[in-house]
């Protein structure tokens, strides 16, 4: 069976405008205009490499559709939905909620298509139309909470798809693995008290949001134990990431036994990313994807759908993404011209302080599924 793939050109039309990476340009404080960090280039170039490499011929194209108000409201408040819709009508658009997440006129419709694109990927997997699926959507979603967008995210695409799977498709237990380099705070908060949704976030320790994604964040009430964080030290490379997946994600999924595995897939732990200090190569992404697919085959009949989150190196994201998609599709590697350089960085072997960080998270796996007493 094939791998499903969602992409729509309009995702590149989500307009984050001319800012200075993060902040509105302002000569008074020295902020010269520049593209927003979350601009179309990384995702557009990823898609184009999927086409130019020929991998597209191995994939099953899935059509994105717009998520409905009802689907979005399973996760988000009416206030948030209506504010995004209203600001989307303004000539210069609006901001998702934190002042760092601008969107242009018409951004609401694009955000609905991104969320619906992930739903389409999940449906195709649940229908058995494809073995697994990747939704290359934009804007991203994992920082968005029920009440607000933040961190370049408008709606929490993957959470909306998870709620669809549960409410419309009868899927009971869902695991959401987030390997974007930033903490999947929005997703975690949405399912914090839900014992049937396991959230596991592997991220660089304390990057974004500040002071978020700590080991001590474990879920609450009936959901205690179903949130798990793996904060990794800066400078973690391929072996450190593989170790984290082997020691935490694999046993967590074996213990939780999900019916469906969703992945919030960012490529900003990549070795050339400007917004993190990690060193993962295309080979590292290939290895963690293999591990994830293997454990999902064991626990969940191989049902895996991934949603694209961050990744800010226009040169390198396409090669990391291609390696991941090739692994999902069982295709031969096209190659990564950067690998001889980034793969040769010092520090790829597991370092003792990284092993220590992973061990601290791994110790919590035994409590998944337990209830607060
Ligand atoms: Zn990120």
Coordinates of C-alpha atoms and ligand atoms in Angstrom, one line a residue:
X1 CA 0.0 0.0 0.0
X2 CA 1.2 3.5 -0.7
X3 CA 1.9 6.5 1.4
X4 CA -0.6 9.4 1.2
X5 CA 0.6 12.9 0.6
X6 CA -1.3 16.2 1.1
X7 CA -0.1 19.5 -0.4
X8 CA -1.8 22.5 -1.9
X9 CA -0.1 25.4 -3.6
X10 CA -2.2 27.9 -1.5
X11 CA -0.4 26.8 1.6
X12 CA 2.5 28.9 0.2
X13 CA 0.1 31.9 0.0
X14 CA -0.3 32.1 3.8
X15 CA 1.2 35.5 4.2
X16 CA 3.4 36.1 7.2
X17 CA 4.5 39.4 5.7
X18 CA 7.6 41.5 6.0
X19 CA 8.9 41.5 9.5
X20 CA 12.3 41.1 11.0
X21 CA 12.3 37.3 11.4
X22 CA 10.0 37.5 14.4
X23 CA 9.2 41.1 15.2
X24 CA 7.6 43.9 13.2
X25 CA 10.3 46.0 11.4
X26 CA 11.2 49.1 13.3
X27 CA 14.1 51.4 12.3
X28 CA 14.0 53.1 15.7
X29 CA 15.2 49.9 17.4
X30 CA 17.3 48.7 14.5
X31 CA 14.9 46.1 13.1
X32 CA 15.4 46.2 9.3
X33 CA 12.6 44.5 7.2
X34 CA 13.2 40.9 6.3
X35 CA 11.1 37.8 5.6
X36 CA 9.3 36.2 8.6
X37 CA 11.1 33.1 9.7
X38 CA 7.9 31.2 9.0
X39 CA 7.8 32.0 5.3
X40 CA 6.8 29.7 2.4
X41 CA 10.3 28.7 1.2
X42 CA 11.0 25.7 3.3
X43 CA 7.7 24.0 2.7
X44 CA 7.5 25.0 -1.0
X45 CA 11.0 23.7 -1.6
X46 CA 10.3 20.5 0.2
X47 CA 7.3 19.9 -2.0
X48 CA 9.3 20.7 -5.2
X49 CA 12.0 18.3 -4.2
X50 CA 9.4 15.6 -3.7
X51 CA 8.3 16.3 -7.3
X52 CA 11.8 16.8 -8.9
X53 CA 13.3 13.7 -7.1
X54 CA 10.5 11.6 -8.6
X55 CA 9.2 10.4 -5.2
X56 CA 5.9 12.0 -6.0
X57 CA 5.2 9.1 -8.4
X58 CA 5.4 6.7 -5.4
X59 CA 2.9 8.6 -3.3
X60 CA -0.9 8.8 -3.4
X61 CA -2.0 12.4 -3.7
X62 CA -4.7 13.2 -1.2
X63 CA -6.9 16.2 -1.6
X64 CA -7.0 18.7 1.2
X65 CA -10.5 20.0 2.1
X66 CA -11.4 22.8 4.5
X67 CA -12.1 21.9 8.1
X68 CA -15.6 23.0 9.1
X69 CA -16.4 25.3 12.0
X70 CA -17.8 22.3 13.8
X71 CA -14.5 20.4 13.4
X72 CA -12.5 23.4 14.5
X73 CA -14.8 24.0 17.5
X74 CA -14.1 20.5 18.8
X75 CA -10.7 21.9 19.8
X76 CA -10.9 25.7 19.8
X77 CA -13.1 28.3 21.5
X78 CA -15.7 30.1 19.5
X79 CA -13.9 33.4 20.4
X80 CA -10.7 32.2 18.8
X81 CA -12.4 30.9 15.6
X82 CA -14.4 34.1 15.1
X83 CA -11.4 36.4 15.8
X84 CA -9.3 34.7 13.2
X85 CA -12.2 34.8 10.7
X86 CA -12.8 38.5 11.4
X87 CA -9.1 39.5 11.2
X88 CA -8.8 37.5 8.0
X89 CA -11.2 40.0 6.4
X90 CA -9.0 43.0 7.2
X91 CA -7.0 44.5 4.4
X92 CA -3.7 43.6 6.1
X93 CA -4.9 40.5 8.0
X94 CA -4.2 40.0 11.6
X95 CA -2.2 38.0 14.2
X96 CA -3.0 34.6 15.6
X97 CA -2.6 35.8 19.2
X98 CA 1.0 36.4 20.4
X99 CA 2.1 39.2 18.1
X100 CA 4.7 36.8 16.5
X101 CA 2.2 35.0 14.2
X102 CA 0.9 37.3 11.5
X103 CA -1.4 36.2 8.7
X104 CA -2.6 38.0 5.6
X105 CA -6.0 38.7 4.2
X106 CA -7.7 35.4 3.5
X107 CA -5.5 33.6 6.0
X108 CA -8.5 32.0 7.7
X109 CA -9.4 30.0 4.6
X110 CA -5.9 28.7 4.3
X111 CA -5.7 27.7 7.9
X112 CA -9.0 25.8 7.5
X113 CA -7.5 24.0 4.5
X114 CA -4.4 23.1 6.5
X115 CA -6.5 21.6 9.3
X116 CA -8.7 19.9 6.8
X117 CA -5.7 18.6 5.0
X118 CA -4.5 16.8 8.1
X119 CA -8.1 15.4 8.5
X120 CA -7.9 14.1 4.9
X121 CA -4.6 12.4 5.7
X122 CA -6.0 10.7 8.8
X123 CA -9.2 9.6 7.0
X124 CA -7.2 8.0 4.2
X125 CA -5.2 6.0 6.8
X126 CA -8.3 5.0 8.7
X127 CA -10.0 4.0 5.5
X128 CA -7.1 1.8 4.5
X129 CA -6.7 3.8 1.3
X130 CA -3.1 4.3 2.2
X131 CA -0.7 2.7 4.6
X132 CA 0.4 6.0 6.2
X133 CA 0.2 9.6 5.2
X134 CA 2.0 12.9 5.4
X135 CA 0.3 16.3 5.3
X136 CA 2.6 19.0 4.1
X137 CA 0.4 21.9 5.4
X138 CA 1.0 25.5 6.3
X139 CA 0.4 27.3 8.6
X140 CA 1.6 24.9 11.3
X141 CA -0.4 24.0 14.4
X142 CA 1.2 22.5 17.4
X143 CA 1.6 25.7 19.5
X144 CA -2.0 26.8 19.1
X145 CA -4.0 26.3 22.3
X146 CA -7.8 26.0 22.6
X147 CA -8.0 29.8 23.2
X148 CA -5.3 31.3 21.0
X149 CA -2.8 30.9 18.2
X150 CA 0.9 31.4 18.9
X151 CA 4.3 30.5 17.6
X152 CA 3.3 30.9 13.9
X153 CA 0.3 28.6 14.5
X154 CA -3.4 29.6 13.9
X155 CA -5.3 26.4 14.6
X156 CA -4.0 23.2 16.0
X157 CA -4.3 21.1 12.9
X158 CA -3.2 17.8 14.3
X159 CA -5.4 18.1 17.4
X160 CA -8.4 18.9 15.2
X161 CA -7.7 15.8 13.1
X162 CA -7.3 13.7 16.3
X163 CA -10.7 15.0 17.5
X164 CA -12.2 14.1 14.1
X165 CA -10.7 10.6 14.4
X166 CA -12.3 10.1 17.8
X167 CA -15.7 11.7 17.3
X168 CA -16.4 10.8 13.7
X169 CA -14.3 7.6 13.2
X170 CA -14.6 6.0 16.6
X171 CA -10.9 5.9 17.3
X172 CA -10.4 5.5 21.0
X173 CA -6.7 5.7 21.9
X174 CA -4.5 8.2 20.1
X175 CA -0.8 8.9 20.6
X176 CA 0.6 12.2 19.4
X177 CA 4.4 12.2 19.0
X178 CA 5.8 15.7 18.5
X179 CA 9.5 15.9 17.3
X180 CA 9.4 19.5 16.3
X181 CA 12.3 21.1 18.1
X182 CA 10.0 23.3 20.1
X183 CA 7.6 22.1 22.7
X184 CA 4.2 20.9 21.5
X185 CA 2.6 23.1 24.2
X186 CA -0.7 23.6 22.4
X187 CA -1.4 20.0 21.8
X188 CA -0.3 19.1 25.3
X189 CA -2.6 21.6 26.9
X190 CA -5.6 20.5 24.7
X191 CA -5.3 16.9 25.8
X192 CA -3.9 17.5 29.3
X193 CA -6.8 15.9 31.1
X194 CA -7.6 13.2 28.5
X195 CA -6.4 9.7 29.5
X196 CA -7.1 8.4 26.0
X197 CA -4.7 10.8 24.2
X198 CA -1.0 10.4 24.9
X199 CA 1.2 13.4 24.0
X200 CA 4.9 12.9 23.8
X201 CA 7.1 15.9 22.9
X202 CA 10.8 15.6 22.2
X203 CA 12.2 19.1 22.0
X204 CA 15.3 21.2 22.8
X205 CA 15.1 22.1 26.4
X206 CA 13.5 25.5 27.1
X207 CA 13.5 27.1 23.7
X208 CA 9.8 27.9 22.8
X209 CA 7.5 28.7 24.5
X210 CA 9.8 29.8 27.3
X211 CA 9.7 27.6 30.4
X212 CA 7.4 25.0 28.7
X213 CA 7.8 21.3 28.1
X214 CA 9.3 20.3 31.5
X215 CA 9.6 16.8 32.7
X216 CA 7.2 17.7 35.5
X217 CA 4.4 18.4 33.1
X218 CA 2.6 15.1 33.2
X219 CA -1.1 15.7 32.6
X220 CA -3.8 16.4 35.1
X221 CA -6.9 14.7 36.6
X222 CA -7.9 11.6 34.7
X223 CA -5.2 12.4 32.2
X224 CA -2.3 12.3 34.7
X225 CA 0.5 10.3 33.2
X226 CA -0.6 10.8 29.6
X227 CA 1.6 13.8 28.9
X228 CA 5.3 13.1 28.5
X229 CA 8.1 15.5 27.7
X230 CA 11.7 14.8 26.6
X231 CA 13.6 18.0 26.9
X232 CA 17.0 17.4 25.2
X233 CA 20.1 19.6 25.7
X234 CA 21.2 21.8 22.9
X235 CA 23.7 20.2 20.6
X236 CA 21.9 16.8 20.4
X237 CA 22.6 15.0 17.1
X238 CA 21.4 11.9 15.3
X239 CA 22.3 9.4 17.9
X240 CA 20.8 11.4 20.7
X241 CA 17.5 11.7 18.9
X242 CA 17.5 8.0 18.0
X243 CA 18.2 7.2 21.6
X244 CA 15.3 9.4 22.8
X245 CA 12.9 7.7 20.4
X246 CA 14.2 4.2 21.3
X247 CA 14.2 4.8 25.0
X248 CA 11.0 6.9 25.4
X249 CA 8.7 6.9 22.4
X250 CA 8.9 3.2 21.6
X251 CA 8.3 2.0 25.1
X252 CA 5.6 4.7 25.7
X253 CA 3.7 3.5 22.6
X254 CA 4.1 -0.1 23.6
X255 CA 2.6 0.7 27.0
X256 CA -0.2 3.0 25.8
X257 CA -1.2 0.8 22.9
X258 CA -2.8 3.5 20.7
X259 CA -5.2 2.7 17.9
X260 CA -3.7 5.5 15.8
X261 CA -0.3 7.3 15.9
X262 CA -0.1 10.9 14.9
X263 CA 3.2 12.8 14.5
X264 CA 3.7 16.6 14.7
X265 CA 6.6 16.6 12.4
X266 CA 9.0 19.6 12.5
X267 CA 12.4 19.7 10.8
X268 CA 13.7 22.4 13.0
X269 CA 15.9 20.0 15.0
X270 CA 17.8 19.9 11.7
X271 CA 21.6 20.6 11.6
X272 CA 21.2 23.9 9.7
X273 CA 18.1 25.3 11.4
X274 CA 18.3 29.0 12.5
X275 CA 15.8 28.6 15.3
X276 CA 17.4 25.8 17.3
X277 CA 20.7 24.4 18.3
X278 CA 20.3 20.7 17.5
X279 CA 22.1 18.8 14.8
X280 CA 19.8 16.2 13.3
X281 CA 20.6 15.2 9.7
X282 CA 18.5 13.6 7.0
X283 CA 19.9 10.3 8.1
X284 CA 18.7 11.0 11.7
X285 CA 15.2 11.8 10.4
X286 CA 15.3 8.5 8.4
X287 CA 16.3 6.6 11.5
X288 CA 13.7 8.0 13.9
X289 CA 11.0 7.6 11.3
X290 CA 11.9 3.9 10.8
X291 CA 11.7 3.4 14.6
X292 CA 8.3 5.2 14.8
X293 CA 6.8 3.2 11.9
X294 CA 8.1 -0.1 13.3
X295 CA 6.6 0.5 16.8
X296 CA 3.3 1.7 15.2
X297 CA 3.2 -1.5 13.1
X298 CA 3.4 -3.4 16.4
X299 CA 0.9 -1.3 18.4
X300 CA -1.5 0.3 16.0
X301 CA -1.6 -1.8 12.8
X302 CA 0.9 0.7 11.3
X303 CA -1.7 3.5 11.2
X304 CA 0.5 6.7 11.2
X305 CA -0.4 10.1 9.9
X306 CA 2.0 13.0 10.1
X307 CA 1.4 16.8 10.0
X308 CA 4.1 19.3 9.0
X309 CA 5.0 21.8 11.7
X310 CA 8.2 23.8 11.8
X311 CA 11.6 23.8 10.1
X312 CA 13.3 27.0 9.0
X313 CA 16.3 26.1 6.8
X314 CA 15.2 26.6 3.2
X315 CA 18.3 24.7 2.0
X316 CA 18.1 21.7 4.4
X317 CA 14.4 21.1 5.3
X318 CA 13.7 19.6 1.8
X319 CA 16.4 16.9 2.2
X320 CA 15.3 16.0 5.8
X321 CA 11.7 15.9 4.6
X322 CA 12.5 13.8 1.6
X323 CA 14.4 11.2 3.7
X324 CA 11.4 11.0 6.1
X325 CA 8.9 10.5 3.2
X326 CA 11.1 8.0 1.5
X327 CA 11.1 6.0 4.7
X328 CA 7.4 6.1 5.0
X329 CA 7.0 5.1 1.3
X330 CA 9.7 2.4 1.4
X331 CA 11.5 4.2 -1.4
X332 CA 15.3 4.2 -2.2
X333 CA 17.2 7.3 -1.0
X334 CA 17.5 10.0 -3.6
X335 CA 20.5 11.4 -1.7
X336 CA 21.4 14.4 0.5
X337 CA 24.3 16.6 -0.8
X338 CA 24.7 18.2 2.6
X339 CA 25.1 14.9 4.5
X340 CA 28.9 14.6 4.2
X341 CA 29.2 18.0 5.9
X342 CA 26.4 18.0 8.5
X343 CA 26.9 14.3 9.2
X344 CA 30.5 15.0 10.0
X345 CA 29.8 17.5 12.7
X346 CA 31.4 16.6 16.0
X347 CA 28.9 15.4 18.6
X348 CA 26.6 13.1 16.7
X349 CA 27.4 10.1 19.0
X350 CA 25.3 10.0 22.1
X351 CA 26.8 12.2 24.9
X352 CA 26.6 11.3 28.6
X353 CA 24.5 14.4 29.4
X354 CA 22.1 13.6 26.6
X355 CA 21.7 10.0 27.9
X356 CA 21.0 11.4 31.3
X357 CA 18.2 13.6 30.0
X358 CA 16.7 10.8 28.0
X359 CA 16.9 8.4 31.1
X360 CA 15.0 11.0 33.2
X361 CA 12.1 10.9 30.7
X362 CA 12.3 7.2 30.1
X363 CA 11.8 6.7 33.9
X364 CA 8.3 8.2 33.5
X365 CA 7.1 5.8 30.9
X366 CA 6.1 3.3 33.5
X367 CA 3.5 5.8 34.8
X368 CA 1.6 6.2 31.5
X369 CA -1.9 5.0 31.9
X370 CA -1.8 5.3 35.7
X371 CA -4.3 7.6 37.4
X372 CA -3.6 10.3 40.0
X373 CA -4.4 8.7 43.4
Ligands
LIG1 ZN1 9.3 24.4 15.8

